[in-house]
Amino acid sequence: MFQSIEDVQGALAAEGYVCGRALATVVFLALTLKRPLFLEGEAGTGKTEIAKAISAAMGRRLIRLQCYEGLDAASAVYEWNFAAQMIAIRAAEAGGSADKSALTQELFGPDFLIERPLLQAMRGDAGGAPVLLIDEIDRTDAPFEAFLLEALSDFQVTIPELGVVKAPEPPIVILTSNRTREVHDALKRRCLYHWVDYPDLDREMEILRARVPEADATLSREIVAFVQRLRTEDLFKRPGVAETLDWAKCLLALDVIELSPEVIADTLGAILKYQDDIAKVQGSEAQRILDDLRGDALS
C-alpha cells in the first residue's frame, strides 16, 4: 500500500504511467479507503492503462471485465461447463450409475464451474486482493448496473447451486466510462470519481518520453504539438494519448526525422479513425497547422 500521493506518482511513473497530482490523489484515496474508483473521460486518455499500471506497481493480479451491450450477470460471474457436464452424464449412463442425486451434486460442483471476472475477483489471491477492471461500463444497460451496484456494495456474488461467495478482502475496483451514455448516480455514489482529461503539452511530452523513449526530442515535440492542435479542430473524434503514442511509433518505424504534409497524409490513419476527419486534415490544412506550429516555436 502506498504511503503518500507522491508514492503513487512515483510507482506509476516506474510503470510508464505519468499522471498529475489530482489523479494520483484519487488513486491514493481509493486504495486507502478501499473504495471503487470511477474514471470517466474521452477514449484514449489512459483510463484502462492506469488499472494495468496499478496492478503492475502493486504486484497484484489484473482481472478485466470488458463490458458490452447485452452483458448480463451470469456472463460476468460464472457459467457451467455444459459440454463437460454432458460427457459426465453420458459416462454415468454408460457405467450404469443410478444415484441421480450424487450425479446432480457433482455436475453442479466446482469441477464444472467456469469462473468469470467478477467471481475470480471475489476469490482473492494469496498475494493480496486483485485489481478488478470493469472497462467501459457505459456500454452495458441499467439491469447490469443494478446488479453491479449490489455486488460492489457487499463484495459478494451468489451462485444458486453453490451459495454466496464473499471476497475475503475487497478487490481493488476500477470502473471506466467513455461517457457514451450517463451511468446511474447510485453506482457513481459507491465510487470515488475522477474525470480523465486530455493532458496539456508538457504532460503529454512526459508521457511520450516515458512510453516511447527512443523518439527524438524535436520530433516528439512536433508530434505532441500537432496532436494538441488537432484537438482544437472541429473533428468527429479527437485523438487521444493512445493515438499520440501509436503515431510516434509509426513515424519511428518509417525513420521520419521531422513532420511534413506528405508524412502526415501517409500516417493520418494512426491518429484519426474517421474518413471525414482524415479528409479535413489532409493537404493544405496539415500544411497550415505545421506552419502555425513552427511559427509559434520561432516567436
Short mmCIF file of C-alpha atoms in Angstrom, two decimals:
data_model
loop_
_atom_site.label_atom_id
_atom_site.label_comp_id
_atom_site.label_asym_id
_atom_site.label_seq_id
_atom_site.Cartn_x
_atom_site.Cartn_y
_atom_site.Cartn_z
CA MET A 1 0.00 0.00 0.00
CA PHE A 2 1.28 3.46 -0.86
CA GLN A 3 2.12 5.83 1.98
CA SER A 4 1.59 9.11 0.13
CA ILE A 5 0.38 10.71 -3.08
CA GLU A 6 4.00 11.10 -4.16
CA ASP A 7 4.49 7.36 -3.69
CA VAL A 8 1.59 6.74 -6.09
CA GLN A 9 3.04 9.08 -8.72
CA GLY A 10 6.48 7.52 -8.39
CA ALA A 11 5.23 3.93 -8.55
CA LEU A 12 3.04 4.60 -11.58
CA ALA A 13 5.84 6.52 -13.31
CA ALA A 14 8.08 3.47 -12.80
CA GLU A 15 5.50 1.50 -14.82
CA GLY A 16 5.49 4.11 -17.59
CA TYR A 17 2.28 5.84 -16.48
CA VAL A 18 2.67 9.61 -16.00
CA CYS A 19 -0.17 11.19 -14.04
CA GLY A 20 -0.90 14.52 -12.39
CA ARG A 21 -1.38 15.10 -8.70
CA ALA A 22 -5.19 15.15 -8.92
CA LEU A 23 -5.38 11.66 -10.42
CA ALA A 24 -2.68 10.35 -8.06
CA THR A 25 -4.68 11.74 -5.12
CA VAL A 26 -7.89 9.95 -6.04
CA VAL A 27 -5.97 6.70 -6.64
CA PHE A 28 -4.33 7.04 -3.22
CA LEU A 29 -7.70 7.65 -1.55
CA ALA A 30 -9.39 4.76 -3.37
CA LEU A 31 -6.64 2.37 -2.23
CA THR A 32 -6.54 3.71 1.32
CA LEU A 33 -10.31 3.78 1.83
CA LYS A 34 -10.90 0.57 -0.19
CA ARG A 35 -13.42 2.33 -2.40
CA PRO A 36 -14.07 1.61 -6.09
CA LEU A 37 -12.60 4.20 -8.44
CA PHE A 38 -14.77 5.51 -11.29
CA LEU A 39 -12.76 7.03 -14.16
CA GLU A 40 -14.65 8.87 -16.87
CA GLY A 41 -13.30 10.63 -19.95
CA GLU A 42 -12.76 10.51 -23.68
CA ALA A 43 -11.47 7.31 -25.25
CA GLY A 44 -7.70 7.04 -25.37
CA THR A 45 -6.92 9.20 -22.34
CA GLY A 46 -5.37 6.41 -20.26
CA LYS A 47 -8.24 5.15 -18.10
CA THR A 48 -7.64 1.47 -18.83
CA GLU A 49 -3.87 1.87 -18.65
CA ILE A 50 -3.97 3.14 -15.08
CA ALA A 51 -5.52 -0.14 -13.92
CA LYS A 52 -2.68 -2.02 -15.61
CA ALA A 53 -0.12 0.30 -14.04
CA ILE A 54 -1.61 -0.08 -10.54
CA SER A 55 -1.67 -3.86 -10.95
CA ALA A 56 1.99 -3.94 -12.00
CA ALA A 57 3.13 -1.43 -9.36
CA MET A 58 1.43 -3.34 -6.53
CA GLY A 59 2.25 -6.80 -7.83
CA ARG A 60 -1.44 -7.73 -7.93
CA ARG A 61 -3.28 -9.84 -10.49
CA LEU A 62 -5.31 -7.83 -13.03
CA ILE A 63 -8.79 -9.18 -13.80
CA ARG A 64 -10.55 -7.42 -16.65
CA LEU A 65 -14.28 -7.42 -17.31
CA GLN A 66 -14.79 -5.92 -20.76
CA CYS A 67 -18.34 -4.57 -20.90
CA TYR A 68 -20.57 -4.75 -23.96
CA GLU A 69 -24.20 -4.28 -24.86
CA GLY A 70 -26.24 -7.21 -23.55
CA LEU A 71 -23.76 -8.24 -20.85
CA ASP A 72 -25.68 -9.92 -18.03
CA ALA A 73 -24.87 -11.01 -14.50
CA ALA A 74 -24.38 -14.68 -15.41
CA SER A 75 -21.83 -13.87 -18.12
CA ALA A 76 -19.90 -11.61 -15.74
CA VAL A 77 -19.93 -14.02 -12.78
CA TYR A 78 -19.92 -17.65 -13.90
CA GLU A 79 -21.29 -20.30 -16.21
CA TRP A 80 -21.46 -24.07 -16.16
CA ASN A 81 -19.30 -26.13 -18.48
CA PHE A 82 -22.19 -27.62 -20.42
CA ALA A 83 -20.04 -29.78 -22.71
CA ALA A 84 -18.18 -31.37 -19.78
CA GLN A 85 -21.47 -31.92 -17.95
CA MET A 86 -22.91 -33.78 -20.95
CA ILE A 87 -19.82 -36.01 -21.15
CA ALA A 88 -20.12 -36.77 -17.43
CA ILE A 89 -23.81 -37.64 -17.84
CA ARG A 90 -23.08 -39.99 -20.76
CA ALA A 91 -20.24 -41.60 -18.82
CA ALA A 92 -22.53 -42.14 -15.82
CA GLU A 93 -25.22 -43.66 -18.05
CA ALA A 94 -22.70 -45.98 -19.68
CA GLY A 95 -21.41 -47.02 -16.28
CA GLY A 96 -24.91 -47.73 -15.01
CA SER A 97 -24.80 -45.12 -12.24
CA ALA A 98 -28.24 -44.81 -10.67
CA ASP A 99 -27.51 -42.25 -7.96
CA LYS A 100 -29.07 -39.22 -9.63
CA SER A 101 -28.73 -37.03 -6.53
CA ALA A 102 -25.00 -37.61 -6.29
CA LEU A 103 -24.59 -37.06 -10.04
CA THR A 104 -26.53 -33.79 -9.90
CA GLN A 105 -24.41 -32.58 -6.99
CA GLU A 106 -21.27 -33.45 -8.91
CA LEU A 107 -22.43 -31.80 -12.12
CA PHE A 108 -23.10 -28.53 -10.32
CA GLY A 109 -19.93 -28.55 -8.29
CA PRO A 110 -16.62 -26.69 -8.57
CA ASP A 111 -15.19 -29.09 -11.17
CA PHE A 112 -17.74 -27.94 -13.77
CA LEU A 113 -17.79 -24.25 -12.84
CA ILE A 114 -16.26 -21.72 -15.24
CA GLU A 115 -15.36 -18.61 -13.27
CA ARG A 116 -15.86 -15.28 -14.98
CA PRO A 117 -14.17 -11.99 -13.92
CA LEU A 118 -16.45 -10.98 -11.04
CA LEU A 119 -16.27 -14.39 -9.38
CA GLN A 120 -12.49 -14.53 -9.91
CA ALA A 121 -12.16 -11.16 -8.19
CA MET A 122 -14.20 -12.34 -5.21
CA ARG A 123 -11.98 -15.40 -4.72
CA GLY A 124 -9.00 -13.28 -3.79
CA ASP A 125 -5.30 -14.13 -4.05
CA ALA A 126 -2.64 -15.15 -1.57
CA GLY A 127 -0.57 -12.13 -2.58
CA GLY A 128 -3.36 -9.65 -1.89
CA ALA A 129 -6.64 -8.51 -3.39
CA PRO A 130 -6.59 -8.45 -7.20
CA VAL A 131 -7.25 -5.39 -9.34
CA LEU A 132 -10.70 -5.69 -10.97
CA LEU A 133 -11.02 -3.53 -14.07
CA ILE A 134 -14.63 -3.06 -15.20
CA ASP A 135 -13.93 -1.48 -18.55
CA GLU A 136 -16.41 0.72 -20.47
CA ILE A 137 -19.32 0.31 -18.07
CA ASP A 138 -21.28 2.78 -20.23
CA ARG A 139 -21.69 0.04 -22.87
CA THR A 140 -23.94 -2.01 -20.57
CA ASP A 141 -27.56 -1.39 -19.56
CA ALA A 142 -29.47 -0.48 -16.39
CA PRO A 143 -30.15 -4.06 -15.16
CA PHE A 144 -26.44 -4.88 -15.17
CA GLU A 145 -25.66 -1.63 -13.38
CA ALA A 146 -28.18 -2.57 -10.68
CA PHE A 147 -26.55 -5.99 -10.26
CA LEU A 148 -23.11 -4.41 -10.12
CA LEU A 149 -24.29 -1.95 -7.50
CA GLU A 150 -25.25 -4.85 -5.24
CA ALA A 151 -22.05 -6.78 -5.93
CA LEU A 152 -19.83 -3.79 -5.14
CA SER A 153 -21.78 -2.90 -2.01
CA ASP A 154 -21.07 -6.20 -0.21
CA PHE A 155 -18.27 -7.54 -2.42
CA GLN A 156 -20.06 -10.83 -2.82
CA VAL A 157 -21.90 -12.77 -5.52
CA THR A 158 -24.42 -15.57 -5.32
CA ILE A 159 -24.31 -18.82 -7.28
CA PRO A 160 -27.71 -20.52 -6.76
CA GLU A 161 -26.26 -24.04 -6.86
CA LEU A 162 -23.31 -23.27 -4.56
CA GLY A 163 -24.36 -20.32 -2.40
CA VAL A 164 -22.74 -16.99 -1.60
CA VAL A 165 -19.10 -16.26 -2.44
CA LYS A 166 -17.80 -13.32 -0.40
CA ALA A 167 -14.43 -11.71 -1.01
CA PRO A 168 -12.03 -12.27 1.91
CA GLU A 169 -10.65 -8.81 1.09
CA PRO A 170 -12.34 -6.25 -1.20
CA PRO A 171 -10.71 -6.25 -4.64
CA ILE A 172 -9.24 -3.01 -5.97
CA VAL A 173 -12.06 -1.99 -8.32
CA ILE A 174 -11.60 0.44 -11.20
CA LEU A 175 -14.54 1.28 -13.46
CA THR A 176 -14.09 3.21 -16.69
CA SER A 177 -16.56 5.01 -18.91
CA ASN A 178 -16.20 6.82 -22.24
CA ARG A 179 -19.47 8.60 -21.44
CA THR A 180 -21.37 7.30 -24.46
CA ARG A 181 -24.29 7.40 -22.01
CA GLU A 182 -24.78 8.53 -18.43
CA VAL A 183 -24.11 5.93 -15.74
CA HIS A 184 -26.67 5.90 -12.92
CA ASP A 185 -25.90 8.14 -9.94
CA ALA A 186 -26.39 5.26 -7.49
CA LEU A 187 -23.41 3.43 -8.94
CA LYS A 188 -21.26 6.56 -9.06
CA ARG A 189 -22.03 7.29 -5.41
CA ARG A 190 -20.40 3.99 -4.43
CA CYS A 191 -17.17 5.17 -6.02
CA LEU A 192 -14.59 7.92 -5.89
CA TYR A 193 -14.87 9.82 -9.17
CA HIS A 194 -12.31 11.41 -11.46
CA TRP A 195 -12.60 12.90 -14.95
CA VAL A 196 -9.54 11.92 -17.01
CA ASP A 197 -8.96 14.77 -19.43
CA TYR A 198 -6.55 15.19 -22.31
CA PRO A 199 -3.12 16.17 -20.94
CA ASP A 200 -1.54 19.53 -21.65
CA LEU A 201 1.50 19.72 -23.91
CA ASP A 202 4.13 19.31 -21.17
CA ARG A 203 2.34 16.34 -19.60
CA GLU A 204 1.89 14.66 -22.97
CA MET A 205 5.58 15.16 -23.68
CA GLU A 206 6.36 13.39 -20.40
CA ILE A 207 4.07 10.53 -21.38
CA LEU A 208 5.67 10.22 -24.81
CA ARG A 209 9.18 10.23 -23.32
CA ALA A 210 8.14 7.54 -20.84
CA ARG A 211 6.41 5.26 -23.35
CA VAL A 212 8.47 5.90 -26.49
CA PRO A 213 11.88 6.92 -25.12
CA GLU A 214 13.66 6.21 -28.40
CA ALA A 215 11.82 9.09 -30.15
CA ASP A 216 13.95 12.15 -30.95
CA ALA A 217 13.15 15.16 -28.72
CA THR A 218 12.47 17.51 -31.65
CA LEU A 219 10.22 15.05 -33.45
CA SER A 220 8.42 14.25 -30.18
CA ARG A 221 7.63 17.91 -29.62
CA GLU A 222 6.32 18.25 -33.18
CA ILE A 223 4.15 15.14 -32.75
CA VAL A 224 2.65 16.31 -29.46
CA ALA A 225 2.14 19.89 -30.65
CA PHE A 226 0.42 18.68 -33.82
CA VAL A 227 -1.92 16.34 -31.90
CA GLN A 228 -2.66 19.07 -29.37
CA ARG A 229 -3.62 21.41 -32.21
CA LEU A 230 -5.79 18.71 -33.83
CA ARG A 231 -7.82 18.51 -30.61
CA THR A 232 -8.85 22.12 -31.11
CA GLU A 233 -10.17 21.40 -34.61
CA ASP A 234 -13.78 20.53 -35.41
CA LEU A 235 -13.33 16.77 -35.63
CA PHE A 236 -15.80 13.94 -35.13
CA LYS A 237 -13.32 12.09 -32.88
CA ARG A 238 -10.36 13.88 -31.36
CA PRO A 239 -7.18 11.81 -31.00
CA GLY A 240 -6.31 10.56 -27.52
CA VAL A 241 -2.96 9.92 -25.89
CA ALA A 242 -3.08 6.35 -27.19
CA GLU A 243 -3.15 7.72 -30.74
CA THR A 244 -0.21 10.04 -29.99
CA LEU A 245 1.86 7.06 -28.90
CA ASP A 246 0.77 4.97 -31.90
CA TRP A 247 1.67 7.79 -34.29
CA ALA A 248 5.10 8.25 -32.72
CA LYS A 249 5.82 4.53 -33.14
CA CYS A 250 4.66 4.64 -36.77
CA LEU A 251 6.92 7.62 -37.55
CA LEU A 252 9.87 5.89 -35.88
CA ALA A 253 9.24 2.76 -37.95
CA LEU A 254 9.39 4.95 -41.08
CA ASP A 255 12.62 6.69 -39.93
CA VAL A 256 10.91 10.07 -40.06
CA ILE A 257 13.09 12.95 -38.83
CA GLU A 258 10.52 15.76 -38.98
CA LEU A 259 6.87 16.19 -39.90
CA SER A 260 5.81 17.21 -43.38
CA PRO A 261 2.40 17.35 -45.10
CA GLU A 262 3.33 14.24 -47.09
CA VAL A 263 4.33 12.25 -44.00
CA ILE A 264 1.21 13.39 -42.18
CA ALA A 265 -1.03 12.38 -45.11
CA ASP A 266 0.59 8.92 -45.23
CA THR A 267 0.17 8.26 -41.49
CA LEU A 268 -3.04 10.06 -40.51
CA GLY A 269 -4.75 6.70 -40.00
CA ALA A 270 -2.70 6.26 -36.84
CA ILE A 271 -4.30 9.27 -35.15
CA LEU A 272 -7.65 9.82 -36.87
CA LYS A 273 -10.16 6.99 -37.24
CA TYR A 274 -12.88 8.55 -39.40
CA GLN A 275 -12.54 9.31 -43.10
CA ASP A 276 -14.25 12.70 -42.82
CA ASP A 277 -11.69 13.77 -40.21
CA ILE A 278 -8.80 12.50 -42.34
CA ALA A 279 -10.09 14.32 -45.43
CA LYS A 280 -10.44 17.54 -43.42
CA VAL A 281 -6.82 17.49 -42.21
CA GLN A 282 -5.00 16.25 -45.31
CA GLY A 283 -3.16 18.55 -47.72
CA SER A 284 -3.33 22.30 -47.19
CA GLU A 285 -4.87 22.01 -43.72
CA ALA A 286 -1.95 19.90 -42.50
CA GLN A 287 0.45 22.44 -44.02
CA ARG A 288 -1.37 25.31 -42.29
CA ILE A 289 -1.20 23.59 -38.89
CA LEU A 290 2.50 22.82 -39.35
CA ASP A 291 3.27 26.40 -40.39
CA ASP A 292 1.38 27.72 -37.36
CA LEU A 293 3.28 25.42 -35.00
CA ARG A 294 6.66 26.30 -36.42
CA GLY A 295 5.77 29.98 -36.41
CA ASP A 296 4.82 29.71 -32.73
CA ALA A 297 8.10 27.94 -31.99
CA LEU A 298 10.11 30.74 -33.58
CA SER A 299 8.19 33.58 -31.96
#
